[in-house]
Amino acid sequence: MIIHIPKSSLDLTNAKVLQVTENSKDFYTITVPIVGDDYNLFSNLTVTYSQNGENEGYQETIISRGLNNKIQIESYVKGKLMKSDLLNEEFLSNEQIKKDMQNVQKQGALLPQSRGVAAKIACIVVVLGISKYVATIIAGACVGSCPAIPVICAACIGGFVALGTGTMSSVVACFKL
């Protein structure tokens, strides 16, 4: 695998495994957090395997501080850059993000219901029980691969699903709005 971060930034002790069912096929994702002062709490490397144990691909999501203290998201699929975006959201420390997630119910109730990315964000907030800020990061990182390519979509959101009580299929459904 070709990865774009130092191997020492992979937190193997906190890896998460999820089972994903898409079109009656089972897949398994292994998500390894990417840690360090330069990375947001949601940076991760996710590898997807078929039920037969064959590697179906991998996605590296690097979320960091960009220009003017904005969130920079880089997504690599099978080692190739698929997306590089600078969001119009302030970069927050991991401590600030954790505090933000504690206030999720209040923020979720205040979200306007609208079409496009805003609707996807609102859906993710409800399904995962997370804040608008975190949902914005997920939507920014995954909107290109969901729902067009289910396995890549699973790799993209795999690391985020463990944050809440939602299911992978519920989050994928948000991208179909």
PDB file of C-alpha atoms in Angstrom, residues 9-163:
ATOM      1  CA  SER A   9       1.300   8.174  12.677  1.00  0.00           C
ATOM      2  CA  LEU A  10      -0.852   5.035  12.347  1.00  0.00           C
ATOM      3  CA  ASP A  11      -2.495   4.214  15.700  1.00  0.00           C
ATOM      4  CA  LEU A  12      -2.746   0.443  15.264  1.00  0.00           C
ATOM      5  CA  THR A  13      -3.859  -0.107  18.877  1.00  0.00           C
ATOM      6  CA  ASN A  14      -7.129   1.752  18.200  1.00  0.00           C
ATOM      7  CA  ALA A  15      -8.023   0.130  14.875  1.00  0.00           C
ATOM      8  CA  LYS A  16     -11.736  -0.589  14.361  1.00  0.00           C
ATOM      9  CA  VAL A  17     -13.329  -3.377  12.318  1.00  0.00           C
ATOM     10  CA  LEU A  18     -16.808  -3.025  10.834  1.00  0.00           C
ATOM     11  CA  GLN A  19     -18.948  -5.377   8.752  1.00  0.00           C
ATOM     12  CA  VAL A  20     -20.666  -3.712   5.801  1.00  0.00           C
ATOM     13  CA  THR A  21     -23.401  -5.262   3.674  1.00  0.00           C
ATOM     14  CA  GLU A  22     -23.911  -3.766   0.246  1.00  0.00           C
ATOM     15  CA  ASN A  23     -26.095  -5.412  -2.445  1.00  0.00           C
ATOM     16  CA  SER A  24     -26.231  -8.659  -0.432  1.00  0.00           C
ATOM     17  CA  LYS A  25     -22.418  -8.849  -0.251  1.00  0.00           C
ATOM     18  CA  ASP A  26     -20.508  -8.605   3.006  1.00  0.00           C
ATOM     19  CA  PHE A  27     -17.371  -6.504   3.288  1.00  0.00           C
ATOM     20  CA  TYR A  28     -15.165  -5.786   6.264  1.00  0.00           C
ATOM     21  CA  THR A  29     -13.430  -2.491   6.880  1.00  0.00           C
ATOM     22  CA  ILE A  30     -10.429  -2.016   9.119  1.00  0.00           C
ATOM     23  CA  THR A  31      -9.978   1.631  10.061  1.00  0.00           C
ATOM     24  CA  VAL A  32      -6.748   2.817  11.622  1.00  0.00           C
ATOM     25  CA  PRO A  33      -6.685   6.335  13.098  1.00  0.00           C
ATOM     26  CA  ILE A  34      -3.986   8.697  11.893  1.00  0.00           C
ATOM     27  CA  VAL A  35      -2.662  10.554  14.925  1.00  0.00           C
ATOM     28  CA  GLY A  36      -0.358  13.473  15.597  1.00  0.00           C
ATOM     29  CA  ASP A  37      -0.431  17.205  16.140  1.00  0.00           C
ATOM     30  CA  ASP A  38      -0.804  17.828  12.406  1.00  0.00           C
ATOM     31  CA  TYR A  39      -3.886  15.620  11.990  1.00  0.00           C
ATOM     32  CA  ASN A  40      -7.532  16.059  12.878  1.00  0.00           C
ATOM     33  CA  LEU A  41      -9.219  13.465  15.085  1.00  0.00           C
ATOM     34  CA  PHE A  42     -10.977  11.975  12.031  1.00  0.00           C
ATOM     35  CA  SER A  43      -7.927  11.340   9.862  1.00  0.00           C
ATOM     36  CA  ASN A  44      -7.775   7.636   9.075  1.00  0.00           C
ATOM     37  CA  LEU A  45      -6.632   4.821   6.825  1.00  0.00           C
ATOM     38  CA  THR A  46      -9.403   2.349   5.979  1.00  0.00           C
ATOM     39  CA  VAL A  47      -8.838  -0.948   4.202  1.00  0.00           C
ATOM     40  CA  THR A  48     -11.810  -2.897   2.807  1.00  0.00           C
ATOM     41  CA  TYR A  49     -11.865  -6.680   2.449  1.00  0.00           C
ATOM     42  CA  SER A  50     -14.398  -8.990   0.791  1.00  0.00           C
ATOM     43  CA  GLN A  51     -15.992 -11.760   2.819  1.00  0.00           C
ATOM     44  CA  ASN A  52     -13.366 -14.054   1.232  1.00  0.00           C
ATOM     45  CA  GLY A  53     -10.549 -11.947   2.680  1.00  0.00           C
ATOM     46  CA  GLU A  54      -9.548 -10.314  -0.600  1.00  0.00           C
ATOM     47  CA  ASN A  55      -8.361  -6.701  -0.398  1.00  0.00           C
ATOM     48  CA  GLU A  56     -11.002  -4.603  -2.184  1.00  0.00           C
ATOM     49  CA  GLY A  57      -9.080  -1.353  -1.783  1.00  0.00           C
ATOM     50  CA  TYR A  58      -8.092   1.257   0.728  1.00  0.00           C
ATOM     51  CA  GLN A  59      -8.719   4.920   1.395  1.00  0.00           C
ATOM     52  CA  GLU A  60      -6.576   7.384   3.290  1.00  0.00           C
ATOM     53  CA  THR A  61      -8.391  10.446   4.610  1.00  0.00           C
ATOM     54  CA  ILE A  62      -6.054  13.157   5.858  1.00  0.00           C
ATOM     55  CA  ILE A  63      -7.711  16.105   7.580  1.00  0.00           C
ATOM     56  CA  SER A  64      -5.363  18.876   8.598  1.00  0.00           C
ATOM     57  CA  ARG A  65      -4.945  22.625   9.116  1.00  0.00           C
ATOM     58  CA  GLY A  66      -4.939  24.372   5.743  1.00  0.00           C
ATOM     59  CA  LEU A  67      -4.492  27.960   4.596  1.00  0.00           C
ATOM     60  CA  ASN A  68      -5.934  30.664   6.847  1.00  0.00           C
ATOM     61  CA  ASN A  69      -6.641  28.081   9.568  1.00  0.00           C
ATOM     62  CA  LYS A  70      -9.286  26.289   7.445  1.00  0.00           C
ATOM     63  CA  ILE A  71      -9.851  22.518   7.234  1.00  0.00           C
ATOM     64  CA  GLN A  72      -7.840  20.811   4.489  1.00  0.00           C
ATOM     65  CA  ILE A  73      -9.132  17.392   3.379  1.00  0.00           C
ATOM     66  CA  GLU A  74      -7.113  15.067   1.185  1.00  0.00           C
ATOM     67  CA  SER A  75      -8.549  11.710   0.142  1.00  0.00           C
ATOM     68  CA  TYR A  76      -6.449   9.033  -1.488  1.00  0.00           C
ATOM     69  CA  VAL A  77      -7.918   5.846  -2.948  1.00  0.00           C
ATOM     70  CA  LYS A  78      -5.454   3.027  -3.571  1.00  0.00           C
ATOM     71  CA  GLY A  79      -2.633   5.542  -3.168  1.00  0.00           C
ATOM     72  CA  LYS A  80      -3.929   8.037  -5.740  1.00  0.00           C
ATOM     73  CA  LEU A  81      -5.171  11.503  -4.825  1.00  0.00           C
ATOM     74  CA  MET A  82      -8.920  11.595  -5.475  1.00  0.00           C
ATOM     75  CA  LYS A  83      -9.828  14.809  -3.724  1.00  0.00           C
ATOM     76  CA  SER A  84      -8.134  17.792  -2.148  1.00  0.00           C
ATOM     77  CA  ASP A  85     -10.420  20.457  -0.726  1.00  0.00           C
ATOM     78  CA  LEU A  86     -10.052  23.428   1.542  1.00  0.00           C
ATOM     79  CA  LEU A  87     -13.339  23.769   3.451  1.00  0.00           C
ATOM     80  CA  ASN A  88     -14.692  27.095   4.611  1.00  0.00           C
ATOM     81  CA  GLU A  89     -14.720  25.839   8.214  1.00  0.00           C
ATOM     82  CA  GLU A  90     -12.211  26.868  10.869  1.00  0.00           C
ATOM     83  CA  PHE A  91      -9.781  24.149  11.876  1.00  0.00           C
ATOM     84  CA  LEU A  92     -10.501  23.122  15.469  1.00  0.00           C
ATOM     85  CA  SER A  93      -8.271  21.274  17.886  1.00  0.00           C
ATOM     86  CA  ASN A  94      -9.264  17.722  18.748  1.00  0.00           C
ATOM     87  CA  GLU A  95     -10.251  18.903  22.229  1.00  0.00           C
ATOM     88  CA  GLN A  96     -12.593  21.501  20.694  1.00  0.00           C
ATOM     89  CA  ILE A  97     -14.123  18.874  18.422  1.00  0.00           C
ATOM     90  CA  LYS A  98     -14.832  16.541  21.342  1.00  0.00           C
ATOM     91  CA  LYS A  99     -16.543  19.402  23.182  1.00  0.00           C
ATOM     92  CA  ASP A 100     -18.490  20.258  20.019  1.00  0.00           C
ATOM     93  CA  MET A 101     -19.757  16.665  19.792  1.00  0.00           C
ATOM     94  CA  GLN A 102     -21.150  16.931  23.329  1.00  0.00           C
ATOM     95  CA  ASN A 103     -23.521  19.674  22.155  1.00  0.00           C
ATOM     96  CA  VAL A 104     -24.906  17.678  19.225  1.00  0.00           C
ATOM     97  CA  GLN A 105     -28.592  17.520  20.114  1.00  0.00           C
ATOM     98  CA  LYS A 106     -28.916  21.287  20.361  1.00  0.00           C
ATOM     99  CA  GLN A 107     -27.113  21.831  17.052  1.00  0.00           C
ATOM    100  CA  GLY A 108     -29.027  19.079  15.268  1.00  0.00           C
ATOM    101  CA  ALA A 109     -32.339  20.662  16.178  1.00  0.00           C
ATOM    102  CA  LEU A 110     -31.227  24.003  14.726  1.00  0.00           C
ATOM    103  CA  LEU A 111     -30.077  22.691  11.333  1.00  0.00           C
ATOM    104  CA  PRO A 112     -32.077  24.012   8.390  1.00  0.00           C
ATOM    105  CA  GLN A 113     -33.522  21.356   6.112  1.00  0.00           C
ATOM    106  CA  SER A 114     -32.277  22.081   2.613  1.00  0.00           C
ATOM    107  CA  ARG A 115     -31.121  20.256  -0.484  1.00  0.00           C
ATOM    108  CA  GLY A 116     -27.629  19.293  -1.542  1.00  0.00           C
ATOM    109  CA  VAL A 117     -24.705  19.006   0.841  1.00  0.00           C
ATOM    110  CA  ALA A 118     -26.633  20.705   3.659  1.00  0.00           C
ATOM    111  CA  ALA A 119     -29.249  17.930   3.545  1.00  0.00           C
ATOM    112  CA  LYS A 120     -26.515  15.294   3.625  1.00  0.00           C
ATOM    113  CA  ILE A 121     -24.917  16.997   6.627  1.00  0.00           C
ATOM    114  CA  ALA A 122     -28.248  17.170   8.456  1.00  0.00           C
ATOM    115  CA  CYS A 123     -28.872  13.478   7.779  1.00  0.00           C
ATOM    116  CA  ILE A 124     -25.409  12.474   9.021  1.00  0.00           C
ATOM    117  CA  VAL A 125     -25.924  14.532  12.191  1.00  0.00           C
ATOM    118  CA  VAL A 126     -29.130  12.659  12.959  1.00  0.00           C
ATOM    119  CA  VAL A 127     -27.917   9.172  11.977  1.00  0.00           C
ATOM    120  CA  LEU A 128     -24.594   9.293  13.839  1.00  0.00           C
ATOM    121  CA  GLY A 129     -25.564  11.606  16.670  1.00  0.00           C
ATOM    122  CA  ILE A 130     -22.689  13.979  15.941  1.00  0.00           C
ATOM    123  CA  SER A 131     -22.304  17.719  15.512  1.00  0.00           C
ATOM    124  CA  LYS A 132     -22.784  19.756  12.339  1.00  0.00           C
ATOM    125  CA  TYR A 133     -19.041  20.483  12.328  1.00  0.00           C
ATOM    126  CA  VAL A 134     -18.150  16.775  12.292  1.00  0.00           C
ATOM    127  CA  ALA A 135     -20.848  15.993   9.705  1.00  0.00           C
ATOM    128  CA  THR A 136     -19.424  18.749   7.486  1.00  0.00           C
ATOM    129  CA  ILE A 137     -16.033  17.031   7.628  1.00  0.00           C
ATOM    130  CA  ILE A 138     -17.566  13.656   6.738  1.00  0.00           C
ATOM    131  CA  ALA A 139     -19.583  15.119   3.853  1.00  0.00           C
ATOM    132  CA  GLY A 140     -16.537  17.033   2.616  1.00  0.00           C
ATOM    133  CA  ALA A 141     -14.409  13.909   2.667  1.00  0.00           C
ATOM    134  CA  CYS A 142     -16.930  11.450   1.206  1.00  0.00           C
ATOM    135  CA  VAL A 143     -19.364  13.290  -1.074  1.00  0.00           C
ATOM    136  CA  GLY A 144     -17.461  12.326  -4.253  1.00  0.00           C
ATOM    137  CA  SER A 145     -17.414   8.584  -3.620  1.00  0.00           C
ATOM    138  CA  CYS A 146     -20.910   8.086  -2.180  1.00  0.00           C
ATOM    139  CA  PRO A 147     -23.180   6.589  -3.490  1.00  0.00           C
ATOM    140  CA  ALA A 148     -21.382   6.099  -6.813  1.00  0.00           C
ATOM    141  CA  ILE A 149     -18.882   3.457  -5.633  1.00  0.00           C
ATOM    142  CA  PRO A 150     -20.209   1.594  -2.575  1.00  0.00           C
ATOM    143  CA  VAL A 151     -16.913  -0.058  -1.555  1.00  0.00           C
ATOM    144  CA  ILE A 152     -14.993   3.229  -1.704  1.00  0.00           C
ATOM    145  CA  CYS A 153     -17.870   4.948   0.074  1.00  0.00           C
ATOM    146  CA  ALA A 154     -17.633   2.338   2.833  1.00  0.00           C
ATOM    147  CA  ALA A 155     -13.909   2.970   3.135  1.00  0.00           C
ATOM    148  CA  CYS A 156     -14.472   6.716   3.308  1.00  0.00           C
ATOM    149  CA  ILE A 157     -17.089   6.692   6.041  1.00  0.00           C
ATOM    150  CA  GLY A 158     -15.894   3.564   7.836  1.00  0.00           C
ATOM    151  CA  GLY A 159     -13.774   5.505  10.282  1.00  0.00           C
ATOM    152  CA  PHE A 160     -16.603   7.867  11.139  1.00  0.00           C
ATOM    153  CA  VAL A 161     -19.369   5.329  11.778  1.00  0.00           C
ATOM    154  CA  ALA A 162     -17.742   4.135  15.007  1.00  0.00           C
ATOM    155  CA  LEU A 163     -18.366   7.615  16.458  1.00  0.00           C
TER     156      LEU A 163
END
